[in-house]
Every structure is written in C-alpha cells, then in structure tokens.
mmCIF file of C-alpha atoms and ligand atoms in Angstrom:
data_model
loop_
_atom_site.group_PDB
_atom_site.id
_atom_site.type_symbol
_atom_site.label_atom_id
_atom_site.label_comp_id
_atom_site.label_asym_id
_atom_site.label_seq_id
_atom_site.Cartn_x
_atom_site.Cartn_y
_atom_site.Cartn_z
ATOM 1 C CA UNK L 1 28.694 -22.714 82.084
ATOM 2 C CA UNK L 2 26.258 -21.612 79.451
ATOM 3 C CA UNK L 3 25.123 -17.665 80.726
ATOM 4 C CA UNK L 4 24.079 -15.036 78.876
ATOM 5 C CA UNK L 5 25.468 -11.883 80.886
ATOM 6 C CA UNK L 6 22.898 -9.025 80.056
ATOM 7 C CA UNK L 7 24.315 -5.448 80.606
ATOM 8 C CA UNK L 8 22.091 -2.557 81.733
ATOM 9 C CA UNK L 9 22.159 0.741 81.981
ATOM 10 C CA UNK L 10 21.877 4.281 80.426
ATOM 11 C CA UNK L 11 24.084 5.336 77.553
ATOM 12 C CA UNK L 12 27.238 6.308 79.118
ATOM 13 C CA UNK L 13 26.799 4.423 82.163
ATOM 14 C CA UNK L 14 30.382 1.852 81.081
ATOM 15 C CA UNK L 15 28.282 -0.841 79.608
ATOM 16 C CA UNK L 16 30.534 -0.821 76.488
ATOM 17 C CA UNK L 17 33.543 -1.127 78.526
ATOM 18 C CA UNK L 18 32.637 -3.527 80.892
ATOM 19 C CA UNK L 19 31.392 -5.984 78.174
ATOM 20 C CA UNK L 20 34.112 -6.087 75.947
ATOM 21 C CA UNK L 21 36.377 -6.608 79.428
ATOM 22 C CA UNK L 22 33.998 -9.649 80.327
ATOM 23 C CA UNK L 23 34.332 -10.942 76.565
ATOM 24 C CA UNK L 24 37.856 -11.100 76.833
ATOM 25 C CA UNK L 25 37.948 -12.654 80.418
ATOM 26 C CA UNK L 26 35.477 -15.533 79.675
ATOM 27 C CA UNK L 27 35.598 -15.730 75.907
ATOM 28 C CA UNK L 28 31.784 -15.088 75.215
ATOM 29 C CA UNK L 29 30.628 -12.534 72.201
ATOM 30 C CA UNK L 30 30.223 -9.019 73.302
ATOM 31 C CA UNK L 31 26.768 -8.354 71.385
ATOM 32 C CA UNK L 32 26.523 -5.014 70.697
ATOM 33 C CA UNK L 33 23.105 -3.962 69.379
ATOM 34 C CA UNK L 34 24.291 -0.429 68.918
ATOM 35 C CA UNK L 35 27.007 -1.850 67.034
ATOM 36 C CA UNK L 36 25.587 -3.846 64.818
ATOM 37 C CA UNK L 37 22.617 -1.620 63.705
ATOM 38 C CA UNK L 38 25.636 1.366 62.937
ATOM 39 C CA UNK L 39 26.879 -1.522 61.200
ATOM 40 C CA UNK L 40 23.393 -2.095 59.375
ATOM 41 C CA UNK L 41 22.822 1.721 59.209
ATOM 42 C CA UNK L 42 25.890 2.157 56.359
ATOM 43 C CA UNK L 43 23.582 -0.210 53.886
ATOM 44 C CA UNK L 44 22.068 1.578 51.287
ATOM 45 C CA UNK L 45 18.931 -0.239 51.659
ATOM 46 C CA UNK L 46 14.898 1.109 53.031
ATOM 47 C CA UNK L 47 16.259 -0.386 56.082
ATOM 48 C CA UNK L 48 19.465 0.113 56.283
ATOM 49 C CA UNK L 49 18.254 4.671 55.840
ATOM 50 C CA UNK L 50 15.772 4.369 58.263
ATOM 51 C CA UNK L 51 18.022 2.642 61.347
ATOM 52 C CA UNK L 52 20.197 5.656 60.561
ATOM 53 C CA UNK L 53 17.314 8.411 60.705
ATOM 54 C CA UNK L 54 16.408 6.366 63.953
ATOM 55 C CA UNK L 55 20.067 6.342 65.168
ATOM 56 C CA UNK L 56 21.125 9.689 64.690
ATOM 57 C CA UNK L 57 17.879 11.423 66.350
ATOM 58 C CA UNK L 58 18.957 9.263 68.904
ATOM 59 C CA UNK L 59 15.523 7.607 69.587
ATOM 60 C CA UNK L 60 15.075 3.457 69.481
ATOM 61 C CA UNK L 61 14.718 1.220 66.816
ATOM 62 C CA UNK L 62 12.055 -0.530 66.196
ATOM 63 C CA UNK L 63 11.161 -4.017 68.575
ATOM 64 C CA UNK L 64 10.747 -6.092 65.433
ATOM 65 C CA UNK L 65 14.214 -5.284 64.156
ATOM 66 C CA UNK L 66 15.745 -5.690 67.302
ATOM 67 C CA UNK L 67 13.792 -9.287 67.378
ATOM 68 C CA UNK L 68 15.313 -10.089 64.026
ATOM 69 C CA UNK L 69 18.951 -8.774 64.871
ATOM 70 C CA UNK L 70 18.816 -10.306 68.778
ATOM 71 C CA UNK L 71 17.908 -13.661 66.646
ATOM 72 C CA UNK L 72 20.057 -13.736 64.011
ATOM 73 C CA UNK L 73 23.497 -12.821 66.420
ATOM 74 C CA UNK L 74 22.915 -15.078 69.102
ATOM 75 C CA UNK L 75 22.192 -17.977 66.739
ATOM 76 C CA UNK L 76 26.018 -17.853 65.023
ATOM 77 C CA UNK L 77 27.822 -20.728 66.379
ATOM 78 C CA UNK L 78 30.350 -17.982 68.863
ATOM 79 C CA UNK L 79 27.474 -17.346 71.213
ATOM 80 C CA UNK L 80 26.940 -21.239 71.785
ATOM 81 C CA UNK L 81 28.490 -21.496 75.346
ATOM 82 C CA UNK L 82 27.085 -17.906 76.308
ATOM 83 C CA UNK L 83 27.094 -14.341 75.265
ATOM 84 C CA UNK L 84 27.458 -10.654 76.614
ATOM 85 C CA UNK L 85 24.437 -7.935 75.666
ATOM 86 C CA UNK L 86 25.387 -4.670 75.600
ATOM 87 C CA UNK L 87 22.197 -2.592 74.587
ATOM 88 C CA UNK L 88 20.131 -5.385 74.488
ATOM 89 C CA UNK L 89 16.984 -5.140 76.184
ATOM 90 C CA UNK L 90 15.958 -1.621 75.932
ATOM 91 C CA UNK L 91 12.170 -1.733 76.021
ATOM 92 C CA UNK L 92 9.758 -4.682 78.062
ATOM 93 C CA UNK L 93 8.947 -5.922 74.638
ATOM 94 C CA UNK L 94 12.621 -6.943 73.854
ATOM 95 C CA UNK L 95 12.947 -8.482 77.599
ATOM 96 C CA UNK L 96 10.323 -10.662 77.162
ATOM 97 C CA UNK L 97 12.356 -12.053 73.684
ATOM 98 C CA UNK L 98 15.054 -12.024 75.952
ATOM 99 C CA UNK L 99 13.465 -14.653 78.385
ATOM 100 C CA UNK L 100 12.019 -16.662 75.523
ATOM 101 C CA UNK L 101 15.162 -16.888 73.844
ATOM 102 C CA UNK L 102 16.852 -17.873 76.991
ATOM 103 C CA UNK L 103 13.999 -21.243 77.710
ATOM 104 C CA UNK L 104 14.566 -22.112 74.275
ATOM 105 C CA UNK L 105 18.650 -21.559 73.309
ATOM 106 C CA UNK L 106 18.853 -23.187 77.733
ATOM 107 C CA UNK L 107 20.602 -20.450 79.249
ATOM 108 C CA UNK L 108 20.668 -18.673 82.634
ATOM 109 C CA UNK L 109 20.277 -14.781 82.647
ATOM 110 C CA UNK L 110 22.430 -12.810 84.708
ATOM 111 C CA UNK L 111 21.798 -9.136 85.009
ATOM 112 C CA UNK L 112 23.847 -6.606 85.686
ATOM 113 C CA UNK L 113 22.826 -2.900 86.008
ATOM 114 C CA UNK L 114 25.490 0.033 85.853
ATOM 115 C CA UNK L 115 24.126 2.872 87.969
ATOM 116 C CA UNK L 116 25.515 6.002 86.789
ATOM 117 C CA UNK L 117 24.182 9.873 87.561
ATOM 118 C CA UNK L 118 22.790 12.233 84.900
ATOM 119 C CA UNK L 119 25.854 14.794 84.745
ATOM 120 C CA UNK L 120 28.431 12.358 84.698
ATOM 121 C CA UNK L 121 26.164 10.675 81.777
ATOM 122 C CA UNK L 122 27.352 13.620 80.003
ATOM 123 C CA UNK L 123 30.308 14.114 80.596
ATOM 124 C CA UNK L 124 31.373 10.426 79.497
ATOM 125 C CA UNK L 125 29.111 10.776 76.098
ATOM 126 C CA UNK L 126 30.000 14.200 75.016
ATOM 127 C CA UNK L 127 33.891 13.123 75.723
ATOM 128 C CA UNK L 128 33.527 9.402 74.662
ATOM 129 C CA UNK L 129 36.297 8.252 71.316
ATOM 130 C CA UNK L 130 37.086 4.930 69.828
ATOM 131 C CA UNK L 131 39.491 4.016 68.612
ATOM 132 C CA UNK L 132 38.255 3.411 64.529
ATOM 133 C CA UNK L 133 40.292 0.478 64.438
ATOM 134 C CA UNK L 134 40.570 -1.733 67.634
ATOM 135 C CA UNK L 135 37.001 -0.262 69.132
ATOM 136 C CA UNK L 136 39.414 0.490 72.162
ATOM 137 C CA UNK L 137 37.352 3.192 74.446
ATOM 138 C CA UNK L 138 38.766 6.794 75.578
ATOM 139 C CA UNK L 139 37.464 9.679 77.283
ATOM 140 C CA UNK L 140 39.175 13.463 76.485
ATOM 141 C CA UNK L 141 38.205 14.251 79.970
ATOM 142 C CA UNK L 142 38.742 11.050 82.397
ATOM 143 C CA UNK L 143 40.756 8.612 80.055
ATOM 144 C CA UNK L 144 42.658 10.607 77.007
ATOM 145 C CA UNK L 145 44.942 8.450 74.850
ATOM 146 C CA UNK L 146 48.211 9.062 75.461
ATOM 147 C CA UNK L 147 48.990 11.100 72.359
ATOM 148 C CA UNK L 148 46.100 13.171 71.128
ATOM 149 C CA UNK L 149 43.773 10.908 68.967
ATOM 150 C CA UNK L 150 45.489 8.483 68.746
ATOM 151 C CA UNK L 151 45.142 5.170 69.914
ATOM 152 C CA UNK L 152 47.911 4.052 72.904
ATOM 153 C CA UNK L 153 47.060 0.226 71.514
ATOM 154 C CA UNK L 154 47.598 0.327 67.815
ATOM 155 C CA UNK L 155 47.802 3.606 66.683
ATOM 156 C CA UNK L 156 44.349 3.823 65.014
ATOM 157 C CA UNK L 157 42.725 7.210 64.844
ATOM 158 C CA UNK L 158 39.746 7.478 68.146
ATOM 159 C CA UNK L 159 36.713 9.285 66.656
ATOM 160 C CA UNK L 160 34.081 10.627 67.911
ATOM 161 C CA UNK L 161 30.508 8.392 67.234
ATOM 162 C CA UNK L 162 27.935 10.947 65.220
ATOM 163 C CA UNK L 163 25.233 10.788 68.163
ATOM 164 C CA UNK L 164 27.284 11.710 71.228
ATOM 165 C CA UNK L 165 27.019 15.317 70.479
ATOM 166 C CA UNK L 166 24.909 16.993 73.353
ATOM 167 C CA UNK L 167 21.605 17.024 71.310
ATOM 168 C CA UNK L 168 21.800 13.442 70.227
ATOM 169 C CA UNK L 169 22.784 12.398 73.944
ATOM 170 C CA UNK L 170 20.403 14.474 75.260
ATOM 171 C CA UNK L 171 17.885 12.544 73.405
ATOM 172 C CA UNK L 172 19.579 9.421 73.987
ATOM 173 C CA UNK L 173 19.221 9.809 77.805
ATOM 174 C CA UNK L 174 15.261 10.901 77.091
ATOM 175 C CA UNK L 175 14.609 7.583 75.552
ATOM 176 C CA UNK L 176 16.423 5.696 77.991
ATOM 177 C CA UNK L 177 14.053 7.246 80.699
ATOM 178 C CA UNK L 178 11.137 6.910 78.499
ATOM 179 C CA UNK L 179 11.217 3.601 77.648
ATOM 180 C CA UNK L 180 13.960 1.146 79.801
ATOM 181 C CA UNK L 181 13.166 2.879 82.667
ATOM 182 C CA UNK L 182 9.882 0.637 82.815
ATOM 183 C CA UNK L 183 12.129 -2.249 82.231
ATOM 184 C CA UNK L 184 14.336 -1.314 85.009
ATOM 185 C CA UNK L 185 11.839 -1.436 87.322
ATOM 186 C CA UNK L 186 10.207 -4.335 85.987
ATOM 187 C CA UNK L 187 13.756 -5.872 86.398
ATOM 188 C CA UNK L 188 13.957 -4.326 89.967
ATOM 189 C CA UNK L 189 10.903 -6.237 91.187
ATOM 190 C CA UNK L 190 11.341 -9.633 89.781
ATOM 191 C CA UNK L 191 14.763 -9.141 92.438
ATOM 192 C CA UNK L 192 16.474 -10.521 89.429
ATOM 193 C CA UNK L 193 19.110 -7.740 88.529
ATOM 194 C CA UNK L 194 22.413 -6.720 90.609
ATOM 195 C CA UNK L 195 22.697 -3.238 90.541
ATOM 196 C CA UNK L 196 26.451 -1.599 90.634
ATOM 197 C CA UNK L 197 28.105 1.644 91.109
ATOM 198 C CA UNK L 198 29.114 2.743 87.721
ATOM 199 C CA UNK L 199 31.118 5.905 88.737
ATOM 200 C CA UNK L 200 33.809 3.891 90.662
ATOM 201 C CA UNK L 201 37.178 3.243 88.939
ATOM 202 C CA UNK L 202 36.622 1.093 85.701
ATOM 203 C CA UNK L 203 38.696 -1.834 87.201
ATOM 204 C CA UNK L 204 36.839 -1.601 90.473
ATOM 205 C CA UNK L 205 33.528 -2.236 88.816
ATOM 206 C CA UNK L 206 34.738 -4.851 86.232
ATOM 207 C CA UNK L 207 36.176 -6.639 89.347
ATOM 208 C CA UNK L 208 33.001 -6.101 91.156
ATOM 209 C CA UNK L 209 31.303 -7.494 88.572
ATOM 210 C CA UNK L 210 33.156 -10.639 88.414
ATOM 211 C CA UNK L 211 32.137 -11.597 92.127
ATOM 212 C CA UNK L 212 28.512 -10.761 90.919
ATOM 213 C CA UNK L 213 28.604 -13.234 88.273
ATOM 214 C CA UNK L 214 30.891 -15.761 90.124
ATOM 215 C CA UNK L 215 28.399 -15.544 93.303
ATOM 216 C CA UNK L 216 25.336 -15.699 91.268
ATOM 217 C CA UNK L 217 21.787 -13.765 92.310
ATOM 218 C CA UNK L 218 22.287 -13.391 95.969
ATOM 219 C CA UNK L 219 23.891 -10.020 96.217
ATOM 220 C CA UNK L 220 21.453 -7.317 94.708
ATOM 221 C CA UNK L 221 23.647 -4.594 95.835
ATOM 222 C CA UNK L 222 26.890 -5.338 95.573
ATOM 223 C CA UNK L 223 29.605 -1.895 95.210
ATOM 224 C CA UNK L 224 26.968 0.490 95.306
ATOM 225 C CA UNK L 225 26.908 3.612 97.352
ATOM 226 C CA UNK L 226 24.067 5.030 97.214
ATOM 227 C CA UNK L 227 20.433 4.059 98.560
HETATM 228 P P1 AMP H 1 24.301 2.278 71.868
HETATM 229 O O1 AMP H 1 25.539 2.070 71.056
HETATM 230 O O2 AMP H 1 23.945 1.091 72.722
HETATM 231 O O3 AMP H 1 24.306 3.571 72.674
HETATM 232 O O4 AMP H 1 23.089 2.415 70.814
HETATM 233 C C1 AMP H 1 23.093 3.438 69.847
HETATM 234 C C2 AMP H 1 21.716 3.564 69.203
HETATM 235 O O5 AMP H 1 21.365 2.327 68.544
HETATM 236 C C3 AMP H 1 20.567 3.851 70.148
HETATM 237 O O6 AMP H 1 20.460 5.237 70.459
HETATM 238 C C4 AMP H 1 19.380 3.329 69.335
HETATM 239 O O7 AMP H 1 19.050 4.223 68.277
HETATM 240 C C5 AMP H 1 19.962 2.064 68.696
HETATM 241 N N1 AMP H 1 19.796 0.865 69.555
HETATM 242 C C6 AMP H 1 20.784 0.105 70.101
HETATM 243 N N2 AMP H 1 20.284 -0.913 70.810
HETATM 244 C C7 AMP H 1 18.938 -0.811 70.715
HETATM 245 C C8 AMP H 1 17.837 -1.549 71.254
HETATM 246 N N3 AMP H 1 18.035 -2.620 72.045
HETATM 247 N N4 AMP H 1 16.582 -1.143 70.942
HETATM 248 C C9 AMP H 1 16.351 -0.080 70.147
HETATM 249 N N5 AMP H 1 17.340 0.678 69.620
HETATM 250 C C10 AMP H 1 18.620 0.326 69.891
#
C-alpha cells in the first residue's frame, strides 16, 4: 500500500497527535512541516532568520520554501512506501505540489480533516507541552503529565513551543482562516476529504480514523457531530 495520509486542520485541532499515532501504527514518516522549518529556523543563515521572523509572528512561510522542504523530505528513502503530512498543505498553491508530487512519486492521497471549534483551539494551544526529548504531547488542562513537567515516558522536560502564547495563536488561527480555509473548501468540493470530529476522545478519533483510511473515500463524514 503506497498512501500518503495528508492531515488537515487548524493549529490545535490534534493533527500532531494523530500523525505521530498513525506513524507508529503503519510505519510511514510523520512529516512535520512545522517541525522541520523550527528545525531550519535555529540555522544561522538569511534563511534560516527569516523562517523564524515568519514562525514566531505566527504567519506562513513562504510556498517556494515549502516546495523545496515538501521535496526534499518526501524524497529520503523512509517515505518510499508512504508518508503522513502534518502541516502540509496550508495554502492552494502547496496542494497543487501536493497532487503533482503524488502523479509523479505514484501515490494515492487520503485526506483527513480534524474539525475542531475556535475556543477549544485555544485552549489546546495556549496549554499544549512537549516533551523536549521524546516530542511526546501534553496538555496542562486536558492531558497533564503525571508529575509536573515532566514527561510520564522518559522523564524529559515538556516545554512550551515559543508561538503558542495567545498572540502568536491568535495569529496562527488568523492565517489558518486566511489562507487554508480556501483550500478547505477547495478540498470540500472535489468530495475528496473525510472530515472528523476532533473534540472526541483522542483514541476515539485515531480509531475513527483508521476505518477512514481502511474503508477508503466513501465515508465523507465519518464521527462527526455536527452539520
Ligand atoms: P505547526 O507546527 O504546523 O503549527 O507550524 C508552525 C509554523 O510553521 C506555522 O505557524 C508556520 O509559520 C510554519 N509552517 C508550517 N507548515 C507550513 C506550511 N505548510 N506552509 C507555510 N508555513 C508553514
């Protein structure tokens, strides 16, 4: 099965989560475009300054970097059978690589859209920690580690990323409306993306979204309770 399992949905919405549950369930990368451009962003390079200007306001980085980065990742050999995109497309101009890359690397598209509402956006961003060294996701609010800060899996210290203060998310959530909204609905009328209920229990929706991707494109609705 060669399938490239694209994630959508607004920062916050679980994509992070659910991706790195799929990458351990089928084996495929979890590509993390956020993650790698942080990565990027430490270089003390033109570039490497201006992703973190970018990042930090919380706005998007530019299409032609994303081409470069989208490229690069999913030609290493790990992403050969399939991978998972977490961040990846944000913007019609980086869907339309998307499909390209698909026709030419021969793999299917499956896309899955977390549905999440605007205050509980918040609440997950403003709350969100990782752990600094598994990557191992928390919430103070919803999911605290058992002892405070620390990691329940290896005892790293969870941290709190620089842009989910409630300017930066605020900002975050702007862009997301500003410019992958379009794609969503773009997305919504080819009747190609599954759309699920991101503010059920985390193992509901991981669980939901294995029957998505074992059942394919028929179900458009699946485990979502609104509409
Ligand atoms: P994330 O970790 O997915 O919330 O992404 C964090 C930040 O990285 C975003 O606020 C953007 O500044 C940048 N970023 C990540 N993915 C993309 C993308 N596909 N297009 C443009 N900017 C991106």
């Amino acid at each position: 099965m060669q399938k490239i399992i694209v994630m959508l949905g607004a920062p916050g919405a679980g994509k992070g989560t659910q991706s790195r549950r799929l990458s351990e369930r089928f084996g495929y990368p979890q590509i993390s475009t956020g993650d790698i451009l942080r990565e990027m962003a430490k270089a003390p390079t033109a570039l490497g300054q201006e992703i973190k200007t970018v990042q930090s306001a919380g706005k998007l980085v530019s299409d032609d970097v994303l081409a470069e980065v989208i490229r690069a990742r999913t030609s290493q050999p790990d992403s050969k059978n399939g991978y998972i995109l977490d961040g990846f497309p944000r913007t019609l101009s980086q869907a339309k690589l998307l499909d390209h890359l698909a026709r030419e690397q021969g793999n299917d598209i499956i896309l899955v859209r977390v549905v999440t509402s605007h205050d509980a956006l918040m609440k997950r961003l403003t709350g969100r920690r990782t752990c600094a060294t598994c990557g191992e996701i928390y919430n103070i609010y919803s999911r605290p580690p058992k002892v405070d800060a620390i990691c329940d899996r290896d005892g790293g210290p969870t941290l709190q990323r620089s842009d989910d203060n409630a300017e930066s998310v605020e900002a975050r959530l702007k862009a997301y409306e500003e410019s992958t909204a379009p794609l969503i609905a773009h997305y919504t009328k080819s009747g190609r993306m599954i759309e699920i209920d991101g503010e059920r229990p985390v193992d509901e929706v991981f669980e939901t979204i294995l029957k998505v991707i074992e059942r394919g494109r028929d179900n458009k609705k699946i485990g979502r309770t609104e509409d």
